[in-house]
XYZ file of C-alpha atoms in Angstrom:
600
model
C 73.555 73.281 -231.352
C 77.189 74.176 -232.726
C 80.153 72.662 -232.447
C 82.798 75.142 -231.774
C 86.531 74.803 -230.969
C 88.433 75.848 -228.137
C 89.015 74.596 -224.696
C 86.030 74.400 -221.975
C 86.509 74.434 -218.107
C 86.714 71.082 -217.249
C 85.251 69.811 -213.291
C 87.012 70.341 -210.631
C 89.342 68.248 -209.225
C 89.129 65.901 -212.436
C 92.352 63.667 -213.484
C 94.514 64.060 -216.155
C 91.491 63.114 -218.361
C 89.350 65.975 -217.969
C 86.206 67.190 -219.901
C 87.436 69.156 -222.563
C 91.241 67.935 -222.750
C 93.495 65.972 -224.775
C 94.193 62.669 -222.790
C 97.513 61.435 -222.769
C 97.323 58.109 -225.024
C 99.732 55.098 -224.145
C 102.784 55.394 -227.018
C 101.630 53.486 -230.275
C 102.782 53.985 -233.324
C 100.597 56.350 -235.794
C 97.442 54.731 -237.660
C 96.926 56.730 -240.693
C 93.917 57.808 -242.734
C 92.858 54.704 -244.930
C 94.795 51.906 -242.122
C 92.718 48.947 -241.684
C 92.966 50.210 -237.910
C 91.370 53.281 -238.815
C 87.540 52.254 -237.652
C 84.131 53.850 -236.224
C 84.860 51.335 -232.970
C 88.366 52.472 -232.480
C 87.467 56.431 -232.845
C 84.490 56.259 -230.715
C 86.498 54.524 -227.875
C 89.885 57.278 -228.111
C 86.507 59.629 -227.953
C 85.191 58.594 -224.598
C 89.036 58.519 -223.589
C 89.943 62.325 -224.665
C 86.727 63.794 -223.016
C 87.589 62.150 -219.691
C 85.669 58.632 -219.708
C 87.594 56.174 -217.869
C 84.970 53.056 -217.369
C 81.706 52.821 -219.654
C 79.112 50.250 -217.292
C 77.836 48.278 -220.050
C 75.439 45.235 -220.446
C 76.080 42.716 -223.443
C 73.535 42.034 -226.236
C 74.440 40.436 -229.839
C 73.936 44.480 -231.046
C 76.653 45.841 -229.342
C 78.735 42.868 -228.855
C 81.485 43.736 -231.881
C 81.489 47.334 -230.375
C 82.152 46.290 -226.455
C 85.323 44.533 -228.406
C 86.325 47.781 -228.819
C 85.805 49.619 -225.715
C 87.939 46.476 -224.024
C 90.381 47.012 -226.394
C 91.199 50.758 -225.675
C 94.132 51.327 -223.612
C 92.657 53.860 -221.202
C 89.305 52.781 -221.362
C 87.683 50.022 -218.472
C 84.675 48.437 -219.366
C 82.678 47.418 -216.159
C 80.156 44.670 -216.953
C 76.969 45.260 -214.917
C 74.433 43.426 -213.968
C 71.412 45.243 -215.553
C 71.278 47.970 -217.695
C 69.330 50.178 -215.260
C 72.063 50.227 -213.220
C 74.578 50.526 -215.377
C 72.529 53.969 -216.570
C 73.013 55.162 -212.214
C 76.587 53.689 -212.448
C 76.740 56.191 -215.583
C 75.177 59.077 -213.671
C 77.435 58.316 -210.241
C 80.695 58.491 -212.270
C 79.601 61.804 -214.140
C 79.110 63.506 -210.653
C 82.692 61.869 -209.510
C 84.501 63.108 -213.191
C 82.561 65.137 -215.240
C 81.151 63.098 -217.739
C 79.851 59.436 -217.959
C 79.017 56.627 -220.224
C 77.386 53.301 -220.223
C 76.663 50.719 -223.252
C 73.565 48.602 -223.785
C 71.692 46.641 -227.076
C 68.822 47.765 -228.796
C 65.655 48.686 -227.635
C 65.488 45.898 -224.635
C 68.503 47.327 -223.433
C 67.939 50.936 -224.438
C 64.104 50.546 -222.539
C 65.912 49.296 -219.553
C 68.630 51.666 -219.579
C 66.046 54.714 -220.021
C 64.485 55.655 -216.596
C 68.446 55.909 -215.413
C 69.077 58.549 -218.449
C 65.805 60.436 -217.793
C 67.138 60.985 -213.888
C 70.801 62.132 -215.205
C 68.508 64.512 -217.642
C 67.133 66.177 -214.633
C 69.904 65.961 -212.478
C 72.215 68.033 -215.617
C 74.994 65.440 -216.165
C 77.082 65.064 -218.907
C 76.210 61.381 -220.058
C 77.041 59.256 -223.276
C 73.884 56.454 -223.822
C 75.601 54.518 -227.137
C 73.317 51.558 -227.816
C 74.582 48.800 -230.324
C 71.562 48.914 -233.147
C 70.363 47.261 -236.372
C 72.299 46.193 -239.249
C 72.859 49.206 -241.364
C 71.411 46.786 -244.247
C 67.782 46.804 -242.330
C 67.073 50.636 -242.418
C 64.698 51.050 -244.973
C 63.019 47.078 -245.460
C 60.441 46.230 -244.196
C 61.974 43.603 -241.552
C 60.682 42.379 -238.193
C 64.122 41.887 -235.968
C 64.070 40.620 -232.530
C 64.615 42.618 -229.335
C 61.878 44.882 -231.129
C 58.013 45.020 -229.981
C 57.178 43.015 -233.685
C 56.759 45.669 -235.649
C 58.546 46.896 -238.752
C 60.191 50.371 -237.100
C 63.526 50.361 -235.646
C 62.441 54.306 -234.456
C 60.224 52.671 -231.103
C 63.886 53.734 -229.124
C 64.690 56.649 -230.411
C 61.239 58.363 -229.885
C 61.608 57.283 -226.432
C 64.737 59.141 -225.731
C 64.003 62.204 -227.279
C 62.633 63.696 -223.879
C 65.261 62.110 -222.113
C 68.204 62.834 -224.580
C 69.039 66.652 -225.642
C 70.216 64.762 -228.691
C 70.012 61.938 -230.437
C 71.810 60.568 -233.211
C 71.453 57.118 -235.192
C 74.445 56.141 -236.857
C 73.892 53.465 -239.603
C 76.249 54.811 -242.297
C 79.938 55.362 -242.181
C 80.051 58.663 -244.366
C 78.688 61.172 -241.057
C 79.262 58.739 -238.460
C 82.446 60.934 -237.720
C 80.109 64.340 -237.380
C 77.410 62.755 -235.489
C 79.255 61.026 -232.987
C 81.490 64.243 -232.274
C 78.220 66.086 -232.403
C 76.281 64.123 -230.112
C 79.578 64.080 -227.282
C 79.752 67.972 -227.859
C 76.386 68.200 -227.234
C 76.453 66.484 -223.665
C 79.373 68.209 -222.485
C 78.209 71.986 -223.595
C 74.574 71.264 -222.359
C 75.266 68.720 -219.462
C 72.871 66.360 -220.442
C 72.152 63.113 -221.555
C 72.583 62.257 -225.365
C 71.742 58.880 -227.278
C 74.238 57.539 -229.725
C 72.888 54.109 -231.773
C 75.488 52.085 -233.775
C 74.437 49.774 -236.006
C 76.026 46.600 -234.931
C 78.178 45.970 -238.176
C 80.126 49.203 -238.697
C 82.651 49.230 -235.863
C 84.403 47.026 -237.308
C 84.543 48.657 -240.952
C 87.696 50.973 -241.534
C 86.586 54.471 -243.589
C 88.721 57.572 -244.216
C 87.471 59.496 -241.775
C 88.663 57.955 -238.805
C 92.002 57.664 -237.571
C 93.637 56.130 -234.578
C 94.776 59.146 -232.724
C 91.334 61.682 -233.320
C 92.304 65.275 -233.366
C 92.567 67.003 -229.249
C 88.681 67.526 -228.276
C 87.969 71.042 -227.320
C 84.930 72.953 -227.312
C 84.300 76.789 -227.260
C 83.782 78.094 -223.869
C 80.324 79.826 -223.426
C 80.943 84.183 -223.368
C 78.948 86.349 -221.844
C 77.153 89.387 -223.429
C 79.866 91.937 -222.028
C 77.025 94.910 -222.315
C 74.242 92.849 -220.947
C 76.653 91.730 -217.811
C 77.282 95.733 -217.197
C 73.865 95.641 -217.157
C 73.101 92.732 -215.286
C 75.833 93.872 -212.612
C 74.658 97.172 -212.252
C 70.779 96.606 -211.486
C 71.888 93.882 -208.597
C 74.021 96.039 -207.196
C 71.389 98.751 -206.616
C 69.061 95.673 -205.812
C 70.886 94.109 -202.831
C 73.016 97.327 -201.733
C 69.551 99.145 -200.646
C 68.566 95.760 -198.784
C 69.408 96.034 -195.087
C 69.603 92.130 -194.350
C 70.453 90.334 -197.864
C 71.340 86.473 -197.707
C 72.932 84.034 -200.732
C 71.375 81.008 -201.231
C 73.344 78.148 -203.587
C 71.056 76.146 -206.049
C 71.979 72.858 -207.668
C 72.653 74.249 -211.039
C 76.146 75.675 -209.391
C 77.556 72.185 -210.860
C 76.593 73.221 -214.154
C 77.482 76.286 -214.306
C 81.542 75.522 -212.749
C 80.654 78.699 -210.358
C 80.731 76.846 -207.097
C 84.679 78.898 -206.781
C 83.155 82.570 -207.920
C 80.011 81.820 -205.483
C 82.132 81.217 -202.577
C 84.287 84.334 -203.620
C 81.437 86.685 -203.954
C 80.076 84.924 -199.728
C 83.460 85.927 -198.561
C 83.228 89.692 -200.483
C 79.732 90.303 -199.535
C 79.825 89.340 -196.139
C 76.185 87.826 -196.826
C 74.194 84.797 -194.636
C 74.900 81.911 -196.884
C 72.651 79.033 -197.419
C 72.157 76.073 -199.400
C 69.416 74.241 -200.998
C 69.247 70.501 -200.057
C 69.643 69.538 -203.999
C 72.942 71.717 -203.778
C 74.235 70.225 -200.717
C 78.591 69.745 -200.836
C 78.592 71.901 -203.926
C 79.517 74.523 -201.613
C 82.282 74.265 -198.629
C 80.007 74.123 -195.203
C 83.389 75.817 -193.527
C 82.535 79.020 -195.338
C 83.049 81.416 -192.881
C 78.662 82.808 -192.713
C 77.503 79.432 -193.474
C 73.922 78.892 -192.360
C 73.432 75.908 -193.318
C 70.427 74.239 -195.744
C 67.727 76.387 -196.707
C 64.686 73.348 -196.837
C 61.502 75.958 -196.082
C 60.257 74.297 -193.475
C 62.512 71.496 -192.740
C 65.527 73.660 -193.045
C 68.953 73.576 -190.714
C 67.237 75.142 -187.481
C 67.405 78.784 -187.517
C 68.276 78.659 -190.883
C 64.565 79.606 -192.708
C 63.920 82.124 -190.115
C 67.203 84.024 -191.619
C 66.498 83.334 -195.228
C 62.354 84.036 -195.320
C 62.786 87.566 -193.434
C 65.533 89.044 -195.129
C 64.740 91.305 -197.485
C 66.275 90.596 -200.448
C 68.177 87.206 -201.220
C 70.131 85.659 -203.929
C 69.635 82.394 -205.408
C 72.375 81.534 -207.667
C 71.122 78.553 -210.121
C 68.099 77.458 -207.872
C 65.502 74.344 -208.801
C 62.148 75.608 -207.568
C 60.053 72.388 -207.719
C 57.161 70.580 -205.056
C 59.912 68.288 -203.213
C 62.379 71.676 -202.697
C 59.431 73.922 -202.423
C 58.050 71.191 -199.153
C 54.627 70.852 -201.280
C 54.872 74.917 -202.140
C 55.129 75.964 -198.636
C 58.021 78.612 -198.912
C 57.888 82.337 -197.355
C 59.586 83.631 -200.487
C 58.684 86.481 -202.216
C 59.581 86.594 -206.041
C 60.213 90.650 -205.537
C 62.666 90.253 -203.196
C 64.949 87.438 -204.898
C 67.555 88.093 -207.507
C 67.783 84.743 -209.693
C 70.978 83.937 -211.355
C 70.715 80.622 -213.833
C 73.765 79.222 -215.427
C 72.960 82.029 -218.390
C 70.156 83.993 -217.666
C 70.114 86.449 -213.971
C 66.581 87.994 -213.517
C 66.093 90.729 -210.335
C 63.139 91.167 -208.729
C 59.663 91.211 -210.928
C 61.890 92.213 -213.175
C 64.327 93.264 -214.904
C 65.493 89.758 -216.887
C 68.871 89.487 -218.417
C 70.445 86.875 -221.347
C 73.757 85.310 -222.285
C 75.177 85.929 -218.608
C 77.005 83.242 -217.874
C 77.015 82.731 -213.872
C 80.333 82.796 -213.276
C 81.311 85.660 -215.480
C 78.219 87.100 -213.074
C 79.164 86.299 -209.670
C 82.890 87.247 -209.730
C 81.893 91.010 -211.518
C 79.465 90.942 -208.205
C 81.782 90.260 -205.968
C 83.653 93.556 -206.612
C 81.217 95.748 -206.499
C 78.469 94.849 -203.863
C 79.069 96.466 -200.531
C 79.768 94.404 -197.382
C 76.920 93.749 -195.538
C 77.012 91.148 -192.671
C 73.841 92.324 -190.924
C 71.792 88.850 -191.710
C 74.716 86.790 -190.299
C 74.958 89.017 -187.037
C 70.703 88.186 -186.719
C 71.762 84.862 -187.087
C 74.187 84.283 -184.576
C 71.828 86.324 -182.348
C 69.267 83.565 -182.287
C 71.300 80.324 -182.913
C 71.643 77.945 -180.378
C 73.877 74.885 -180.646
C 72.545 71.932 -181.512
C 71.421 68.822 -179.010
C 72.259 65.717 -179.132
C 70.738 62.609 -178.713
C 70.016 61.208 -175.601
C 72.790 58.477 -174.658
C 71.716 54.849 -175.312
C 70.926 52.126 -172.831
C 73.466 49.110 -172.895
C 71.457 47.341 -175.612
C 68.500 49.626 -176.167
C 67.571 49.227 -179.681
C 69.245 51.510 -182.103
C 67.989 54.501 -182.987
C 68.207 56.401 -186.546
C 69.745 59.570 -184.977
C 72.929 57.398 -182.724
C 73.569 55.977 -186.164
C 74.468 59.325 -187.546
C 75.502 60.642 -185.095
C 78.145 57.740 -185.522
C 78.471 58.400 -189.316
C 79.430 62.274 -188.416
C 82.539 61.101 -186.704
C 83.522 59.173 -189.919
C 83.392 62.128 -192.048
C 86.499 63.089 -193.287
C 87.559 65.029 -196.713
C 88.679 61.667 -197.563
C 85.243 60.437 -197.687
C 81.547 61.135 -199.811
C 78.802 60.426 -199.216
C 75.732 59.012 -201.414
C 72.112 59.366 -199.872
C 69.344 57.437 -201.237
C 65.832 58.501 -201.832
C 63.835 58.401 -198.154
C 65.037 59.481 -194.504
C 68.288 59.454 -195.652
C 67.900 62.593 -197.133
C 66.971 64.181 -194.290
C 69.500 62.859 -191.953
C 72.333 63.158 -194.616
C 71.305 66.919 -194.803
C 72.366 66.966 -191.326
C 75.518 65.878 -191.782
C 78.523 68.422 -191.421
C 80.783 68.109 -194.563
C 84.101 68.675 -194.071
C 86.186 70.404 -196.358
C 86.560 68.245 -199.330
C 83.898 65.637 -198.326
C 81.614 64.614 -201.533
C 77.775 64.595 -201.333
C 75.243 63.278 -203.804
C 71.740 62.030 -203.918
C 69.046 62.298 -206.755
C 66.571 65.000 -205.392
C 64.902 66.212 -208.551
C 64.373 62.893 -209.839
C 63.712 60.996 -206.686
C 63.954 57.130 -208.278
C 64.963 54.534 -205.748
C 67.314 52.386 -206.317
C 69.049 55.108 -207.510
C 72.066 55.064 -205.118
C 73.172 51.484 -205.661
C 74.407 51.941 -208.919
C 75.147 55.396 -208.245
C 77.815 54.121 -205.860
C 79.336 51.973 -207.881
C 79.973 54.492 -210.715
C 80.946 57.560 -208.107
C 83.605 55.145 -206.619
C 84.792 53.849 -209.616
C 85.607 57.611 -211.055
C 86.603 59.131 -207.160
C 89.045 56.174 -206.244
C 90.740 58.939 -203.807
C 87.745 58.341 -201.639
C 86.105 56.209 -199.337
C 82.265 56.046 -200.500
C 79.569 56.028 -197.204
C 76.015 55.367 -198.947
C 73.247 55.225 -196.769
C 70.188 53.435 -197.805
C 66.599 52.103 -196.770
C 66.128 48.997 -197.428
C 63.145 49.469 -200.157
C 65.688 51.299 -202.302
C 68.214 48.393 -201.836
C 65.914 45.634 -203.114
C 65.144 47.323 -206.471
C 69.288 47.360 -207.517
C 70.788 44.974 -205.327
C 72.858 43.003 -207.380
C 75.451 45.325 -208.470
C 77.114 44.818 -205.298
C 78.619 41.917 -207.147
C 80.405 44.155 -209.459
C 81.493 46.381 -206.697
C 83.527 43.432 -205.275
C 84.611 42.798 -208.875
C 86.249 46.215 -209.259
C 87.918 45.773 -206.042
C 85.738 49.066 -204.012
C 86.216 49.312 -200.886
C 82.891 51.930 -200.313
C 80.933 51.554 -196.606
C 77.158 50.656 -197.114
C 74.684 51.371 -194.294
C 71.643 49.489 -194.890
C 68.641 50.858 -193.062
C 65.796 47.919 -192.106
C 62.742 49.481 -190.997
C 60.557 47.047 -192.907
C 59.380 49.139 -195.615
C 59.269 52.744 -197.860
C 59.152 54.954 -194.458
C 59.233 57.895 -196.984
C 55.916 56.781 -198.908
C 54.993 56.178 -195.617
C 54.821 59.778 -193.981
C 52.795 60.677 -197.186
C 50.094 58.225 -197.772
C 50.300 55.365 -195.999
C 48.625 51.576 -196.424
C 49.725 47.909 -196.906
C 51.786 48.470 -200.568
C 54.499 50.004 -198.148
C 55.361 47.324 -196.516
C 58.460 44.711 -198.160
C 59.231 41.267 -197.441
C 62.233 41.291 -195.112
C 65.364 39.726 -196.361
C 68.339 38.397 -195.270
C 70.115 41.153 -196.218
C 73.676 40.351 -194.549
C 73.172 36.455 -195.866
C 72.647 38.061 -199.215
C 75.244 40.284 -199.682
C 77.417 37.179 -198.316
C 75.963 35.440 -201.366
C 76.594 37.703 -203.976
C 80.087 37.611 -202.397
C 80.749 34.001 -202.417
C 84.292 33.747 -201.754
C 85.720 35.660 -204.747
C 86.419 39.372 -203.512
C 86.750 41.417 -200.122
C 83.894 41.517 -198.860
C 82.816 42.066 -194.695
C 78.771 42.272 -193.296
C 77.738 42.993 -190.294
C 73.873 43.295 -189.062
C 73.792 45.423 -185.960
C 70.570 46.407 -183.524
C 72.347 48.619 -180.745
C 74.240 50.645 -180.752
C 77.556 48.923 -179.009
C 77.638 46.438 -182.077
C 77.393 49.394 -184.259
C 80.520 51.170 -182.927
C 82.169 47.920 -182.979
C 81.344 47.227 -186.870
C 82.419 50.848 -187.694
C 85.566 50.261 -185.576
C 85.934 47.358 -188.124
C 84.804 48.712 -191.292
C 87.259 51.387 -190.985
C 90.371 49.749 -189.186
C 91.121 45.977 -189.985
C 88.601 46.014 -193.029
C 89.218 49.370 -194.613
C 89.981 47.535 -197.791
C 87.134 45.577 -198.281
C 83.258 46.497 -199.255
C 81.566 47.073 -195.829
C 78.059 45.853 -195.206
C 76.144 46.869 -192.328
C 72.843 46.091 -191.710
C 71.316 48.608 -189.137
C 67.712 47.509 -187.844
C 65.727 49.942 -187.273
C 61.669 50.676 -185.762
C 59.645 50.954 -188.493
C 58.544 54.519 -187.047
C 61.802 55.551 -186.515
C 62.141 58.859 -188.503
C 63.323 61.839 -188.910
C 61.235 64.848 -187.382
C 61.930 66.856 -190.797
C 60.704 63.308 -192.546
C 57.484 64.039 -190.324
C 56.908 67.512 -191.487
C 58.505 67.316 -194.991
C 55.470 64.333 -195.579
C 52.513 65.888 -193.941
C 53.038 69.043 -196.077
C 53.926 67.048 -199.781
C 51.041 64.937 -198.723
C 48.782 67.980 -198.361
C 50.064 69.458 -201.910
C 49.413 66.039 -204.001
C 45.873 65.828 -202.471
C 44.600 69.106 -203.266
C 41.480 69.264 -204.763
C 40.357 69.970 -208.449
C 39.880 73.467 -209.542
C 36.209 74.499 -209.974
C 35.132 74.299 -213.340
């Protein structure tokens, strides 16, 4: 993995602090090679400023204590204390969706351990995140020492073999001489792969000044990715013949869009091509839903009505950066056929059964398509030939209990492109599919990865980095009792995000796919506990709500006399109040885990 030099396309939308570009320091006077200034701590923190960090979520331990010191002392740097390290790895993974890159900062191994399963989801998920974990004494590498925070044993390695699967790189920095060229390595790294990557510092060398730091480090760049210029002729030429011989072609947009920065050359090359376009429920507001032949999300058999029956019987489609897995797949149950489907990754297109094509990078590809596919509407017209608008729900009693679907249908109206939205693992995902984004309205939820719990600290970072939003995160109730108590440092950084709590009494999800008594939770008092965590210091309103006149009322509140405070609303629910795509989506995944063994 090189290091090159250059400039790289930073996210969209990003402040003045994007990936990729020189940030615009506070005026100091210059620290020169050999100052006392001049120290690992100070270069790692104008680091995480340059590439576009603006909070690292961090969790004290006596490791990383001298480097925190650090991070609070940088001038364009926030550090946000959370409450546990796991969330401060989703707070980490929220904010890189929100600017482009995130970071979070935990102590050895008990911290690192903790922080893991968080780094391991933004692995999968392909964000850009900085792990830097506050290790040994550079004096104990080597002895044969038992420290604490270890499992007793005389190997400081136990945390690094753990994030090598979770990490695309790793680096241990317990000497001052390369600590300059690993830590530029390992932030290089992140950013040109958009993963993950581990950075340990042993806990007394921030502090040290060497000649190889200085206050002010050089402008980050990195070389932008090329394409193969012959092998995209190539690559352009045999799709064209592909999908110009199709009679009813369709697009369909994959997560890996975010990745590859092509979500502006993908909607160029739906307007150009006049093709059906679609999305897959992992790639949902990576693509405007006002696109003019939007179809809405391609989900097999829990897609947008009318939406599979477009997608499964054209005859050719295009699935630009697509992640094919059991979830996406509804337990393997798509009508796709691999001959038929042109597959553009972030570097790679393949057509058909083949031919396969390398070093294409998927924008370069989809804005050479765009000018030289023919326009070919034909799928759309089918479409529009069978679509029927959508129902609504029937109108509720005066204090009928509330159903899942009014509450939506409620949450549609809030939708602005002021506002995101964050869905947690369960029947949020489904009914957050449903949602019409307008233009400019954020969307996230953790689909390959799938951990609850996810979303709470996922808010809190995606709010802290997308302050010109109003967050809406709706979440079951399981989820929220795994990562509760980062609400606290919501109120402490002042968010003023909507949460919509969803008690049905238990993991409704896990439900619909094997059911028995471990899905069931102790009911709280979830309200009383948010009102808790509050305790007078903060702005902070809850509401609980069972019909669906006290839930326009709260709304009416959350987003008129309290639109500056955190909103709470607790929305009870039936227990067997689902989605019908929950119903079908489980019944199929079901089927797929319980297959049985191959014969011998």
């Amino acid at each position: 993995m090189e290091t090159g030099i250059g400039s790289v396309d930073g996210p969209k939308g990003a402040p003045s602090c994007a990936v990729g570009c020189p940030a615009t320091f506070p005026a100091s006077s210059p620290t020169f090679v050999g100052s006392p200034e001049a120290t690992l701590g100070r270069h790692l923190a104008r680091r995480l400023v340059q590439v576009g960090v603006g909070d690292v979520f961090a969790v004290p331990g006596d490791f990383n204590l001298t480097l925190l010191d650090y991070l609070v002392a940088e001038p364009g740097l926030r550090l946000v204390g959370c409450c546990n390290e796991l969330n401060a790895g989703y707070a980490a993974d929220g904010y890189a969706r929100a600017k482009g890159v995130g970071a979070c900062a935990v102590t050895f191994t008990v911290g690192g351990l903790s922080v893991l399963n968080a780094i391991a989801g933004a692995y999968s998920e392909n964000l850009p995140l900085i792990c830097i974990v506050g290790g040994p004494n550079s004096n104990d590498y080597g002895t044969n020492r038992v420290l604490h925070h270890t499992i007793g044993l005389p190997d400081f390695s136990q945390e690094l073999r753990c994030f090598t699967p979770a990490a695309c790189y790793q680096a241990v920095v317990n000497s001052l001489d390369d600590a300059h060229e690993q830590i530029d390595k390992a932030i290089s790294t992140a950013l040109k792969e958009s993963k993950p990557v581990y950075i340990s510092v042993s806990c007394n060398l921030p502090s040290v000044p060497h000649p190889t730091f200085s206050r002010d480090p050089a402008p980050y760049f990195l070389a932008p990715r090329m394409s193969n210029q012959m092998g995209l002729e190539a690559a352009v030429e045999a799709t064209v013949a592909f999908l110009d011989k199709a009679v009813k072609p369709v697009m369909v947009a994959g997560p890996k869009l975010r990745v590859a920065k092509a979500g502006a050359a993908f909607a160029e090359l739906a307007d150009a091509s006049g093709y059906a376009v679609a999305t897959m429920p992992s790639a949902k507001g990576l693509v405007a839903e006002t696109l003019p032949r939007f179809i809405g999300t391609y989900w097999g058999a829990v897609s947008t009505a009318f939406c599979a029956e477009i997608v499964e019987s054209a005859d050719a489609y295009l699935f630009a950066g697509p992640i094919f897995n059991d979830y996406s797949s509804v337990g393997y149950s798509f009508l796709l056929k691999k001959e038929k489907a042109v597959i553009v990754q972030p570097d790679r297109v393949t057509v058909g059964n083949g031919p396969a094509f390398g070093c294409i990078m998927m924008k370069d590809f989809l804005a050479e398509l765009g000018k030289r596919l023919k326009k070919n509407t034909t799928a759309y017209e089918n479409y529009k030939r069978i679509w029927v608008p959508e129902g609504q729900p029937p109108e509720s009693e005066p204090g009928e209990p509330l159903r899942v679907n009014v509450l939506f249908k409620h949450i549609q109206k809030m939708l602005t492109g002021d506002s995101a939205v964050i869905a947690e693992t369960g029947d949020s995902w489904f009914n957050c599919q449903k949602l019409k984004l307008p233009d400019g309205c954020g969307y996230e939820f953790q689909m390959q990865y799938g951990s609850i719990g996810w979303s709470v600290g996922a808010l809190l970072g995606y709010a802290q980095g997308a302050t010109d939003k109003r967050v809406i995160a709706c979440i079951g109730d399981g989820s929220f009792q795994v990562t509760a108590q980062d609400v606290s440092t919501m109120l402490r950084c002042g968010q003023n995000s909507i949460i919509f709590l969803i008690n049905n009494g238990g993991y409704t999800i896990e439900v619909e796919i094997h059911d028995g008594p471990y899905n069931v939770i102790k009911n709280w008092n979830y309200t009383g506990l948010v009102d808790a965590i509050h305790n007078g210091d903060g702005n902070c309103w809850t509401a609980k709500v069972t019909c669906e006149e006290e839930l326009t009322a709260a709304i009416e509140t959350a987003t008129g006399d309290k639109k500056d405070c955190l909103c709470f609303i607790e929305v009870v629910a039936h227990k067997d109040d689902t989605s019908k795509e929950l119903l079908e989506w489980g019944s199929r995944v079901s089927a797929a885990n319980s297959r049985p063994p191959n014969p011998q």
